[in-house]
Tab-separated table of C-alpha atoms (C1' of nucleotides) in Angstrom:
chain	number	residue	atom	x	y	z
A	504	MET	CA	-15.567	13.877	11.387
A	505	ARG	CA	-18.867	12.471	10.250
A	506	PHE	CA	-18.862	9.327	8.172
A	507	THR	CA	-21.287	10.890	5.714
A	508	ASN	CA	-18.822	13.727	5.123
A	509	MET	CA	-15.858	11.488	4.565
A	510	PHE	CA	-15.074	9.363	1.546
A	511	ILE	CA	-14.590	5.853	2.933
A	512	PRO	CA	-15.275	3.370	0.149
A	513	THR	CA	-15.132	0.032	1.931
A	514	LEU	CA	-15.252	-3.171	-0.076
A	515	ARG	CA	-16.964	-6.403	0.872
A	516	GLU	CA	-14.656	-8.454	-1.244
A	517	THR	CA	-10.917	-8.294	-1.667
A	518	PRO	CA	-9.708	-7.191	-5.094
A	519	SER	CA	-8.090	-10.225	-6.653
A	520	ASP	CA	-4.670	-8.734	-7.290
A	521	ALA	CA	-3.933	-8.097	-3.621
A	522	GLU	CA	-1.837	-10.679	-1.821
A	523	ALA	CA	-0.276	-9.107	1.273
A	524	VAL	CA	-2.562	-8.681	4.288
A	525	SER	CA	-1.817	-4.966	4.537
A	526	HIS	CA	-2.590	-4.504	0.862
A	527	LYS	CA	-5.884	-6.390	1.073
A	528	LEU	CA	-7.020	-4.522	4.149
A	529	MET	CA	-5.989	-1.097	2.888
A	530	LEU	CA	-8.032	-1.670	-0.242
A	531	ARG	CA	-10.996	-3.162	1.565
A	532	ALA	CA	-11.106	-0.518	4.264
A	533	GLY	CA	-10.931	2.291	1.722
A	534	TYR	CA	-7.495	3.636	2.702
A	535	VAL	CA	-5.854	3.484	-0.720
A	536	ARG	CA	-6.510	2.794	-4.365
A	537	GLN	CA	-4.070	1.753	-7.056
A	538	LEU	CA	-3.344	3.892	-10.086
A	539	ALA	CA	-0.815	1.624	-11.814
A	540	ALA	CA	1.913	-0.829	-10.806
A	541	GLY	CA	3.640	0.691	-7.800
A	542	LEU	CA	1.575	3.862	-7.823
A	543	TYR	CA	-1.004	4.440	-5.132
A	544	MET	CA	-3.594	7.048	-4.312
A	545	TYR	CA	-4.173	7.707	-0.642
A	546	LEU	CA	-7.802	8.250	0.330
A	547	PRO	CA	-8.863	10.292	3.361
A	548	LEU	CA	-8.357	7.547	5.950
A	549	GLY	CA	-5.034	6.453	4.512
A	550	TRP	CA	-3.769	9.966	4.294
A	551	ARG	CA	-4.711	10.650	7.911
A	552	VAL	CA	-2.559	7.714	8.981
A	553	MET	CA	0.336	9.083	6.935
A	554	ALA	CA	-0.133	12.487	8.548
A	555	LYS	CA	-0.039	10.895	12.004
A	556	ILE	CA	3.162	9.051	11.200
A	557	ASN	CA	4.770	12.112	9.663
A	558	ALA	CA	3.914	14.174	12.725
A	559	ILE	CA	5.780	11.667	14.887
A	560	LEU	CA	8.710	11.726	12.478
A	561	LYS	CA	8.895	15.499	12.672
A	562	GLU	CA	8.662	15.584	16.439
A	563	GLU	CA	11.466	13.112	16.867
A	564	MET	CA	13.659	14.663	14.210
A	565	ASP	CA	13.169	18.102	15.680
A	566	ALA	CA	13.952	16.686	19.110
A	567	ILE	CA	17.466	15.737	18.009
A	568	GLY	CA	18.036	19.118	16.439
A	569	ALA	CA	17.413	18.130	12.850
A	570	GLN	CA	15.845	20.859	10.742
A	571	GLU	CA	13.122	20.344	8.199
A	572	ILE	CA	13.718	21.667	4.698
A	573	SER	CA	12.381	20.780	1.272
A	574	LEU	CA	14.334	19.925	-1.854
A	575	PRO	CA	13.222	19.523	-5.466
A	576	VAL	CA	12.152	16.151	-6.842
A	577	LEU	CA	13.541	17.079	-10.248
A	578	HIS	CA	17.346	17.083	-10.368
A	579	PRO	CA	19.861	18.261	-12.947
A	580	ALA	CA	22.050	15.390	-14.176
A	581	GLU	CA	25.281	17.255	-13.365
A	582	LEU	CA	25.018	16.555	-9.653
A	583	TRP	CA	24.631	12.837	-10.212
A	584	GLN	CA	27.453	12.866	-12.734
A	585	GLN	CA	29.739	14.447	-10.171
A	586	THR	CA	29.287	11.530	-7.768
A	587	GLY	CA	29.347	8.964	-10.553
A	588	ARG	CA	25.892	7.662	-9.776
A	589	TRP	CA	24.454	8.945	-13.063
A	590	ASP	CA	26.234	6.004	-14.719
A	591	GLU	CA	26.331	3.558	-11.814
A	592	ILE	CA	22.592	3.498	-11.430
A	593	LYS	CA	20.786	1.932	-14.339
A	594	GLU	CA	17.123	1.649	-15.237
A	595	GLU	CA	16.056	2.260	-11.698
A	596	MET	CA	16.441	5.978	-12.207
A	597	PHE	CA	13.734	7.909	-14.000
A	598	ARG	CA	15.478	10.153	-16.504
A	599	LEU	CA	14.190	12.863	-18.779
A	600	LYS	CA	15.290	15.938	-20.671
A	601	ASP	CA	13.979	19.424	-20.172
A	602	ARG	CA	12.937	21.604	-23.121
A	603	GLY	CA	16.502	22.761	-23.549
A	604	GLY	CA	17.660	19.186	-23.994
A	605	ARG	CA	19.400	19.096	-20.612
A	606	ASP	CA	19.534	15.736	-18.847
A	607	MET	CA	17.469	15.572	-15.701
A	608	CYS	CA	16.320	12.846	-13.336
A	609	LEU	CA	13.694	12.310	-10.713
A	610	GLY	CA	15.152	12.019	-7.248
A	611	MET	CA	15.398	8.477	-5.914
A	612	THR	CA	17.295	9.773	-2.880
A	613	HIS	CA	18.853	13.132	-2.056
A	614	GLU	CA	22.516	12.754	-1.135
A	615	GLU	CA	23.556	14.701	-4.211
A	616	VAL	CA	21.235	17.651	-3.731
A	617	MET	CA	21.825	17.812	0.011
A	618	THR	CA	25.579	17.726	-0.467
A	619	TYR	CA	25.307	20.360	-3.158
A	620	LEU	CA	23.468	22.612	-0.743
A	621	ALA	CA	25.982	21.960	2.023
A	622	SER	CA	28.925	22.499	-0.323
A	623	ARG	CA	27.685	25.980	-1.173
A	624	GLU	CA	26.569	27.056	2.263
A	625	ILE	CA	28.741	25.454	4.905
A	626	ARG	CA	32.045	27.296	5.203
A	627	SER	CA	33.258	26.887	8.717
A	628	TYR	CA	33.548	24.396	11.538
A	629	ARG	CA	31.571	26.980	13.490
A	630	GLN	CA	28.482	26.028	11.446
A	631	LEU	CA	28.783	22.369	12.329
A	632	PRO	CA	27.168	20.042	13.027
A	633	GLN	CA	24.065	20.282	10.863
A	634	SER	CA	21.253	17.789	10.330
A	635	TRP	CA	18.691	18.479	7.641
A	636	TYR	CA	15.676	16.419	6.770
A	637	GLN	CA	12.636	16.402	4.560
A	638	ILE	CA	9.500	14.326	4.189
A	639	GLN	CA	9.111	14.127	0.496
A	640	THR	CA	8.491	12.092	-2.623
A	641	LYS	CA	11.044	9.708	-4.062
A	642	LEU	CA	10.820	7.999	-7.436
A	643	ARG	CA	12.411	4.725	-8.379
A	644	ASP	CA	11.595	2.730	-11.459
A	645	GLU	CA	11.456	-0.534	-9.549
A	646	ALA	CA	11.956	-3.725	-11.506
A	647	ARG	CA	9.080	-5.250	-9.613
A	648	PRO	CA	6.774	-3.188	-7.454
A	649	LYS	CA	4.942	-5.475	-5.053
A	650	SER	CA	2.811	-6.062	-2.000
A	651	GLY	CA	0.706	-2.948	-2.332
A	652	ILE	CA	2.233	-0.051	-0.547
A	653	LEU	CA	5.324	-1.964	0.559
A	654	ARG	CA	7.343	-1.535	-2.589
A	655	THR	CA	6.257	1.221	-4.923
A	656	ARG	CA	7.764	3.333	-7.669
A	657	GLU	CA	6.741	6.582	-6.057
A	658	PHE	CA	6.792	6.886	-2.306
A	659	ILE	CA	7.215	9.306	0.515
A	660	MET	CA	10.373	9.151	2.542
A	661	LYS	CA	11.662	10.937	5.562
A	662	ASP	CA	15.305	11.372	4.678
A	663	SER	CA	17.833	13.189	6.804
A	664	TYR	CA	21.477	13.994	6.288
A	665	SER	CA	24.045	14.944	8.871
A	666	PHE	CA	27.163	17.034	8.319
A	667	ASP	CA	29.956	16.861	10.856
A	668	ALA	CA	33.505	18.079	11.207
A	669	ASP	CA	34.974	14.664	11.979
A	670	GLU	CA	34.302	10.971	12.539
A	671	ALA	CA	33.558	11.491	16.209
A	672	GLY	CA	30.902	14.001	15.227
A	673	LEU	CA	29.427	11.571	12.730
A	674	ASP	CA	29.307	8.848	15.370
A	675	LYS	CA	27.335	11.215	17.547
A	676	SER	CA	24.896	12.230	14.808
A	677	TYR	CA	24.509	8.585	13.887
A	678	GLU	CA	23.746	7.612	17.458
A	679	LEU	CA	21.249	10.439	17.785
A	680	HIS	CA	19.438	9.226	14.722
A	681	ALA	CA	19.517	5.614	15.835
A	682	LYS	CA	17.951	6.597	19.135
A	683	ALA	CA	15.371	8.826	17.462
A	684	TYR	CA	14.477	5.940	15.164
A	685	HIS	CA	13.945	3.687	18.141
A	686	ARG	CA	11.592	6.215	19.663
A	687	ILE	CA	9.758	6.665	16.365
A	688	PHE	CA	9.104	2.992	15.801
A	689	GLN	CA	8.201	2.498	19.427
A	690	ARG	CA	5.741	5.359	19.301
A	691	CYS	CA	4.260	3.924	16.124
A	692	GLY	CA	3.553	0.744	18.030
A	693	LEU	CA	5.789	-1.498	15.958
A	694	GLU	CA	7.772	-4.529	16.901
A	695	PHE	CA	11.191	-4.026	15.316
A	696	TYR	CA	14.884	-4.851	15.375
A	697	GLN	CA	17.912	-2.749	14.633
A	698	VAL	CA	20.272	-4.912	12.586
A	699	GLN	CA	23.634	-4.480	10.926
A	700	SER	CA	23.391	-4.088	7.197
A	701	ASP	CA	25.395	-3.805	4.046
A	702	PRO	CA	26.176	-0.178	3.172
A	703	GLY	CA	25.910	-1.193	-0.484
A	704	MET	CA	25.834	1.486	-3.128
A	705	MET	CA	25.263	4.139	-0.495
A	706	GLY	CA	28.911	3.727	0.267
A	707	GLY	CA	30.440	4.511	3.608
A	708	LYS	CA	31.584	2.627	6.600
A	709	GLY	CA	28.662	1.501	8.635
A	710	ALA	CA	24.995	0.911	8.297
A	711	HIS	CA	22.036	-0.409	10.187
A	712	GLU	CA	18.534	-1.272	9.156
A	713	PHE	CA	15.372	-1.179	11.192
A	714	MET	CA	13.333	-4.284	10.580
A	715	ALA	CA	9.714	-4.942	11.427
A	716	PRO	CA	9.117	-8.695	11.596
A	717	SER	CA	6.363	-9.755	9.199
A	718	PRO	CA	5.841	-12.581	6.741
A	719	ALA	CA	5.076	-9.932	4.112
A	720	GLY	CA	8.617	-8.605	4.312
A	721	GLU	CA	11.279	-8.986	1.645
A	722	ASP	CA	14.282	-9.094	3.938
A	723	GLU	CA	15.528	-11.588	6.452
A	724	ALA	CA	17.125	-10.704	9.733
A	725	VAL	CA	19.525	-12.979	11.562
A	726	LEU	CA	19.058	-12.731	15.294
A	727	CYS	CA	20.948	-14.171	18.214
A	728	VAL	CA	18.740	-14.398	21.265
A	729	SER	CA	21.766	-15.116	23.403
A	730	CYS	CA	24.067	-12.134	22.766
A	731	GLY	CA	21.799	-9.789	20.852
A	732	TYR	CA	23.734	-9.976	17.570
A	733	ALA	CA	21.417	-8.900	14.774
A	734	ALA	CA	22.107	-8.485	11.078
A	735	ASN	CA	20.570	-8.641	7.661
A	736	VAL	CA	21.127	-12.133	6.225
A	737	GLU	CA	22.898	-10.525	3.302
A	738	LEU	CA	25.574	-9.463	5.709
A	739	ALA	CA	25.545	-12.100	8.388
A	740	GLY	CA	28.620	-14.235	8.201
A	741	SER	CA	27.799	-17.240	10.307
A	742	ILE	CA	29.420	-20.472	11.236
A	743	SER	CA	27.861	-23.856	11.299
A	744	PRO	CA	27.493	-25.719	14.615
A	745	GLY	CA	30.738	-27.392	15.622
A	746	GLU	CA	32.874	-24.731	14.020
A	747	ARG	CA	32.341	-22.184	16.712
A	748	PHE	CA	34.272	-18.970	16.861
A	749	LYS	CA	35.815	-19.433	13.485
A	750	ALA	CA	33.658	-17.039	11.535
A	751	GLU	CA	35.392	-15.532	8.578
A	752	PRO	CA	34.379	-11.895	8.406
A	753	HIS	CA	34.853	-11.776	4.642
A	754	ASP	CA	32.872	-14.948	4.148
A	755	ILE	CA	29.524	-13.349	3.622
A	756	HIS	CA	26.808	-15.815	2.860
A	757	ALA	CA	23.187	-16.340	3.685
A	758	ALA	CA	22.874	-17.655	7.205
A	759	LYS	CA	20.308	-20.268	8.138
A	760	THR	CA	18.293	-20.897	11.257
A	761	GLY	CA	20.368	-23.019	13.595
A	762	ASP	CA	23.688	-21.668	12.327
A	763	GLY	CA	26.060	-20.451	14.977
A	764	CYS	CA	26.213	-16.834	16.010
A	765	PRO	CA	29.465	-15.251	14.795
A	766	LYS	CA	29.814	-13.444	18.109
A	767	CYS	CA	28.886	-16.024	20.732
A	768	GLY	CA	28.235	-19.251	18.864
A	769	ALA	CA	24.677	-19.703	20.071
A	770	ALA	CA	22.028	-20.865	17.623
A	771	LEU	CA	20.743	-18.128	15.325
A	772	LYS	CA	17.146	-17.376	14.500
A	773	ILE	CA	16.058	-16.019	11.134
A	774	GLU	CA	13.038	-13.826	10.739
A	775	ARG	CA	11.368	-12.352	7.720
A	776	CYS	CA	11.092	-8.572	8.010
A	777	ILE	CA	9.923	-5.370	6.410
A	778	GLU	CA	12.696	-2.798	6.213
A	779	ILE	CA	11.163	0.315	7.746
A	780	GLY	CA	14.261	2.447	8.104
A	781	ASN	CA	17.982	2.584	7.518
A	782	ILE	CA	20.927	4.638	8.647
A	783	PHE	CA	24.285	4.982	6.911
A	784	LYS	CA	27.638	6.424	7.808
A	785	LEU	CA	28.592	7.973	4.506
A	786	GLY	CA	31.834	9.569	5.520
A	787	THR	CA	33.225	11.577	2.604
A	788	LYS	CA	31.737	9.550	-0.215
A	789	TYR	CA	29.659	12.507	-1.396
A	790	SER	CA	31.473	15.469	0.114
A	791	LEU	CA	34.760	14.702	-1.662
A	792	PRO	CA	33.521	14.479	-5.262
A	793	MET	CA	31.149	17.366	-4.708
A	794	LYS	CA	33.799	19.448	-2.982
A	795	ALA	CA	31.794	20.010	0.158
A	796	PHE	CA	34.608	21.399	2.313
A	797	TYR	CA	34.745	23.502	5.431
A	798	LEU	CA	37.544	25.361	7.182
A	799	THR	CA	38.859	24.093	10.501
A	800	GLU	CA	39.933	26.236	13.397
A	801	ASP	CA	43.505	26.320	12.096
A	802	GLY	CA	42.374	27.363	8.647
A	803	SER	CA	42.841	24.074	6.825
A	804	GLU	CA	40.254	22.709	4.431
A	805	ARG	CA	38.483	19.422	5.237
A	806	PRO	CA	35.617	17.496	3.677
A	807	LEU	CA	32.319	17.311	5.539
A	808	ILE	CA	31.710	13.983	7.214
A	809	MET	CA	28.222	12.837	6.327
A	810	GLY	CA	25.531	10.427	7.361
A	811	SER	CA	22.169	9.707	5.779
A	812	TYR	CA	19.072	8.298	7.389
A	813	GLY	CA	15.791	7.154	5.877
A	814	ILE	CA	12.351	6.077	6.990
A	815	GLY	CA	9.416	5.051	4.822
A	816	PRO	CA	6.205	6.192	6.479
A	817	ALA	CA	4.062	4.029	4.189
A	818	ARG	CA	6.040	1.002	5.270
A	819	ILE	CA	5.414	1.913	8.882
A	820	ALA	CA	1.696	1.959	8.113
A	821	ALA	CA	1.836	-1.335	6.228
A	822	ALA	CA	3.991	-2.975	8.898
A	823	ALA	CA	1.572	-1.805	11.584
A	824	ILE	CA	-1.263	-3.530	9.756
A	825	GLU	CA	0.784	-6.643	9.089
A	826	GLN	CA	1.648	-6.884	12.766
A	827	SER	CA	-1.746	-5.901	14.079
A	828	HIS	CA	-4.922	-7.205	12.501
A	829	ASP	CA	-7.452	-9.974	12.896
A	830	GLY	CA	-10.038	-11.692	10.753
A	831	ASP	CA	-12.274	-8.645	10.897
A	832	GLY	CA	-9.768	-6.039	9.839
A	833	MET	CA	-7.114	-3.623	10.983
A	834	ILE	CA	-6.248	-2.897	14.595
A	835	TRP	CA	-4.363	0.379	14.685
A	836	PRO	CA	-1.912	1.361	17.390
A	837	ALA	CA	-3.529	4.424	18.995
A	838	SER	CA	-0.653	6.697	17.978
A	839	ILE	CA	-1.117	6.310	14.240
A	840	ALA	CA	-4.804	5.410	13.963
A	841	PRO	CA	-6.736	7.671	11.598
A	842	PHE	CA	-9.046	8.507	14.511
A	843	ASP	CA	-8.923	7.854	18.226
A	844	ALA	CA	-12.526	6.757	18.505
A	845	GLU	CA	-15.510	5.837	16.396
A	846	ILE	CA	-19.040	6.490	17.561
A	847	ILE	CA	-21.485	3.939	16.252
A	848	PRO	CA	-25.118	4.978	16.633
A	849	LEU	CA	-26.848	1.765	15.632
A	850	ASN	CA	-30.105	3.333	14.577
A	851	ILE	CA	-29.562	6.919	13.556
A	852	LYS	CA	-33.294	7.390	13.060
A	853	ASP	CA	-33.987	6.799	16.716
A	854	GLU	CA	-34.222	10.248	18.251
A	855	ASN	CA	-32.647	9.359	21.562
A	856	THR	CA	-29.782	7.554	19.832
A	857	ALA	CA	-29.094	10.450	17.514
A	858	LYS	CA	-29.216	12.960	20.348
A	859	THR	CA	-26.878	10.927	22.540
A	860	ALA	CA	-24.485	10.357	19.660
A	861	GLU	CA	-24.408	14.019	18.788
A	862	ALA	CA	-23.714	15.048	22.376
A	863	LEU	CA	-20.965	12.461	22.755
A	864	TYR	CA	-19.437	13.454	19.449
A	865	ASN	CA	-19.143	17.040	20.599
A	866	ALA	CA	-17.857	16.091	24.019
A	867	LEU	CA	-15.135	13.809	22.649
A	868	ASN	CA	-13.966	16.318	20.073
A	869	GLU	CA	-13.853	19.025	22.703
A	870	ALA	CA	-11.742	16.747	24.855
A	871	GLY	CA	-9.267	16.505	22.009
A	872	ILE	CA	-10.216	12.977	21.044
A	873	GLU	CA	-10.363	12.699	17.278
A	874	THR	CA	-13.653	11.028	16.576
A	875	LEU	CA	-15.326	9.526	13.565
A	876	MET	CA	-19.096	9.223	13.872
A	877	ASP	CA	-20.873	6.699	11.700
A	878	ASP	CA	-23.959	8.799	11.078
A	879	ARG	CA	-24.980	6.763	8.062
A	880	ASP	CA	-28.465	5.377	7.816
A	881	GLU	CA	-27.197	1.822	7.666
A	882	ARG	CA	-28.048	-1.366	9.489
A	883	ALA	CA	-26.137	-2.154	12.658
A	884	GLY	CA	-24.340	-5.086	11.081
A	885	VAL	CA	-22.914	-2.970	8.304
A	886	LYS	CA	-21.614	-0.407	10.783
A	887	PHE	CA	-20.037	-3.051	12.995
A	888	LYS	CA	-18.323	-4.693	10.040
A	889	ASP	CA	-17.003	-1.425	8.676
A	890	ALA	CA	-15.844	-0.234	12.091
A	891	ASP	CA	-13.868	-3.419	12.673
A	892	LEU	CA	-12.425	-3.271	9.166
A	893	ILE	CA	-11.309	0.336	9.520
A	894	GLY	CA	-9.704	-0.521	12.816
A	895	ILE	CA	-10.117	2.592	14.935
A	896	PRO	CA	-8.968	1.553	18.440
A	897	LYS	CA	-12.012	2.600	20.464
A	898	GLN	CA	-15.650	2.105	19.542
A	899	VAL	CA	-18.547	3.786	21.278
A	900	ILE	CA	-21.672	1.834	20.495
A	901	ILE	CA	-24.992	3.540	21.025
A	902	GLY	CA	-28.022	1.241	20.805
A	903	GLU	CA	-31.610	1.634	21.833
A	904	ARG	CA	-31.421	-1.401	24.084
A	905	ASN	CA	-28.721	-0.046	26.386
A	906	LEU	CA	-29.943	3.486	26.062
A	907	LYS	CA	-33.167	2.524	27.827
A	908	GLU	CA	-31.032	2.013	30.906
A	909	GLY	CA	-29.093	5.156	30.164
A	910	LEU	CA	-26.009	3.270	29.019
A	911	VAL	CA	-23.706	3.146	26.018
A	912	GLU	CA	-20.967	0.672	25.224
A	913	VAL	CA	-17.244	1.404	25.022
A	914	LYS	CA	-15.525	-1.341	23.117
A	915	ASP	CA	-11.852	-1.998	22.515
A	916	ARG	CA	-11.121	-2.975	18.926
A	917	ARG	CA	-8.222	-5.212	19.886
A	918	THR	CA	-9.607	-7.141	22.842
A	919	LYS	CA	-13.256	-6.795	21.832
A	920	GLU	CA	-13.982	-6.152	25.483
A	921	ALA	CA	-17.000	-3.948	25.947
A	922	LEU	CA	-17.831	-1.800	28.929
A	923	LYS	CA	-21.303	-0.431	29.580
A	924	VAL	CA	-21.134	3.090	30.935
A	925	LYS	CA	-23.199	6.235	31.201
A	926	PRO	CA	-22.596	8.639	28.328
A	927	ASP	CA	-20.798	11.118	30.554
A	928	GLU	CA	-18.425	8.385	31.706
A	929	VAL	CA	-17.166	7.535	28.232
A	930	LEU	CA	-14.132	9.743	28.579
A	931	LYS	CA	-13.191	8.100	31.827
A	932	ALA	CA	-13.637	4.657	30.244
A	933	PHE	CA	-11.123	5.565	27.523
A	934	LYS	CA	-8.460	6.133	30.086
A	935	SER	CA	-8.883	2.841	31.877
B	260	C	C1'	14.888	-8.708	-17.000
B	261	G	C1'	13.756	-14.547	-16.848
B	262	G	C1'	9.546	-17.879	-15.431
B	263	G	C1'	4.231	-18.410	-14.375
B	264	G	C1'	-0.845	-16.577	-14.050
B	265	C	C1'	-4.752	-13.274	-15.251
B	266	G	C1'	-7.552	-9.111	-18.130
B	267	U	C1'	-15.700	-9.970	-19.290
B	268	A	C1'	-20.236	-3.774	-15.201
B	269	G	C1'	-17.407	-0.328	-9.349
B	270	C	C1'	-15.880	-5.393	-6.700
B	271	G	C1'	-15.861	-10.943	-6.950
B	272	C	C1'	-16.686	-14.312	-10.831
B	273	A	C1'	-19.178	-17.784	-14.911
B	274	G	C1'	-19.159	-18.084	-20.180
B	275	U	C1'	-13.619	-19.231	-24.004
B	276	C	C1'	-11.898	-26.007	-24.803
B	277	U	C1'	-16.732	-27.205	-28.672
B	278	G	C1'	-17.766	-19.485	-32.632
B	279	G	C1'	-24.348	-18.006	-33.066
B	280	U	C1'	-24.177	-11.495	-30.820
B	281	A	C1'	-23.187	-11.422	-22.777
B	282	G	C1'	-24.745	-13.647	-17.602
B	283	C	C1'	-24.624	-14.390	-11.959
B	284	G	C1'	-23.626	-12.487	-6.846
B	285	C	C1'	-22.400	-8.040	-4.340
B	286	A	C1'	-22.524	-2.740	-4.914
B	287	C	C1'	-25.656	1.358	-7.042
B	288	A	C1'	-31.028	3.887	-7.961
B	289	C	C1'	-36.358	3.602	-6.803
B	290	G	C1'	-40.628	1.229	-3.920
B	291	G	C1'	-42.075	-1.832	0.151
B	292	U	C1'	-41.116	-4.880	4.491
B	293	U	C1'	-37.112	-5.000	8.054
B	294	C	C1'	-33.481	-2.932	11.894
B	295	G	C1'	-27.521	-5.077	17.765
B	296	G	C1'	-22.878	-8.339	13.547
B	297	G	C1'	-22.343	-7.176	5.906
B	298	A	C1'	-31.434	-8.174	5.716
B	299	C	C1'	-35.549	-9.674	2.312
B	300	C	C1'	-38.937	-9.001	-1.946
B	301	G	C1'	-39.850	-6.324	-6.416
B	302	U	C1'	-38.274	-2.918	-10.268
B	303	G	C1'	-34.289	-0.441	-12.776
B	304	G	C1'	-29.554	1.710	-14.702
B	305	G	C1'	-24.712	0.324	-15.978
B	306	G	C1'	-20.328	-3.691	-20.188
B	307	U	C1'	-16.603	-0.861	-27.464
B	308	C	C1'	-15.726	-8.693	-23.226
B	309	G	C1'	-7.820	-4.538	-22.180
B	310	G	C1'	-6.372	-2.712	-27.401
B	311	A	C1'	-5.224	-3.411	-32.784
B	312	G	C1'	-5.300	-6.473	-36.902
B	313	G	C1'	-6.859	-11.106	-39.139
B	314	U	C1'	-10.033	-15.760	-40.193
B	315	U	C1'	-15.467	-16.391	-40.740
B	316	C	C1'	-22.082	-15.482	-43.045
B	317	A	C1'	-21.085	-14.755	-37.706
B	318	A	C1'	-15.713	-13.734	-32.723
B	319	A	C1'	-15.702	-12.638	-25.432
B	320	U	C1'	-14.720	-17.520	-27.807
B	321	C	C1'	-10.093	-19.171	-33.210
B	322	C	C1'	-5.071	-16.834	-35.123
B	323	U	C1'	-1.205	-12.792	-34.913
B	324	C	C1'	0.634	-8.625	-32.618
B	325	U	C1'	0.315	-5.359	-28.587
B	326	C	C1'	-0.824	-3.042	-23.705
B	327	G	C1'	-1.758	-3.740	-18.607
B	328	C	C1'	-1.942	-6.099	-13.722
B	329	C	C1'	-0.435	-9.951	-10.109
B	330	C	C1'	2.913	-13.874	-8.248
B	331	C	C1'	8.041	-16.449	-8.058
B	332	G	C1'	13.131	-15.305	-9.122
B	333	A	C1'	17.113	-11.723	-10.354
B	334	C	C1'	17.579	-6.594	-8.825
B	335	C	C1'	16.753	-3.047	-4.911
B	336	A	C1'	20.537	3.831	-3.534
RNA sequence: CGGGGCGUAGCGCAGUCUGGUAGCGCACACGGUUCGGGACCGUGGGGUCGGAGGUUCAAAUCCUCUCGCCCCGACCA
């Protein structure tokens, strides 16, 4: 892609209402713009990152046998009334009436609709297990949207739901998802923890959250470096030093750094985190009220045993920026960067520069390396600043000075190390 | 929803206390000089000062109401 054909409105100054690093940089680098509180517009660069993340999500979901489907955002109230959540949930749910006066709501999550589908279509144990997922819009009328893209009223979520014949099946589906989530976050280049969490209103009997450490996060994880115990502070029952091994499981209170680990007694560490994913064992919380039953081998009727699993791709993007940036801008992990490489011809009006850039651009694209070429007629400084801001991992700098010796520069955005190579060696330099 | 802050050009801000009819930097357009880390000079376009009502000869400025955005907290499926 050529810079002049792509809308990349970079800003020299940070809009004053941005606080979180990821928010500031996404605005400055021209990845997103705000429409209203908690509502964001993704611009070409931002949307490319989302597409990269979603592609990874799909690959890993497909790899565990989950199947992609798509459900409506607009839901009839009846489904939510059946599970009781129509009344349990308050202002956080967007509600409306259709022209016939029927109560409707905008989906904040899809347990109801998924269970409805399963209840009508799954008849027999022979059809189990099933895992269905979608990457789709959720709406929540948040009391306080914040930190840019981190907490919004409308957001995209990868949500999957598993249907099993029994608890053992659920355990398996749950494990599969947990492992897939590990691979996803690893592939996205994030530092993260899997921690125990409170199942909360989702109901059910077990839950974990995936937490990306970052000061911009809203959650706190309690971690034991000694035995590996990890939990959300909301859940972590801890004991104070000197009272070892006397943790009261029901005594749930906020743990503090230095408290004793409930498992091994060692000193706990607390870290601020962004919740990037969660997994829940739902059991029959939705299948019972919605009558989602199947027939067993001996002909008896049993409720489906369910799990639900969510990932917020925008939070992955924000967490990646929070965890990987410097004073000049973003530093994308290669896997989710909007482009693999950026060609920077310093003086586009120089014939040799332009020719070399053009040839390299074609060669890289042909080699399957997604390349952005800054073909703007701008000064070198502007291009350098924008390139660093935008954060594409590899930069290929083409300047008249080096070109006289038949060389171009391959620079790593993260380390800032630059290698001078011949144009036809650029590909090789990427691999090293 | 409680507490705090802020709304003046696309972005960052000054002007508000002490009313006199809107300004600076960046960005943008044009011309020239520049050209490896956000150039310089000149010219130019762009603003119902968030909105409504009120006070006044006169309101960005004072008063009332209202809308919006951000931060802290509560909440968070």
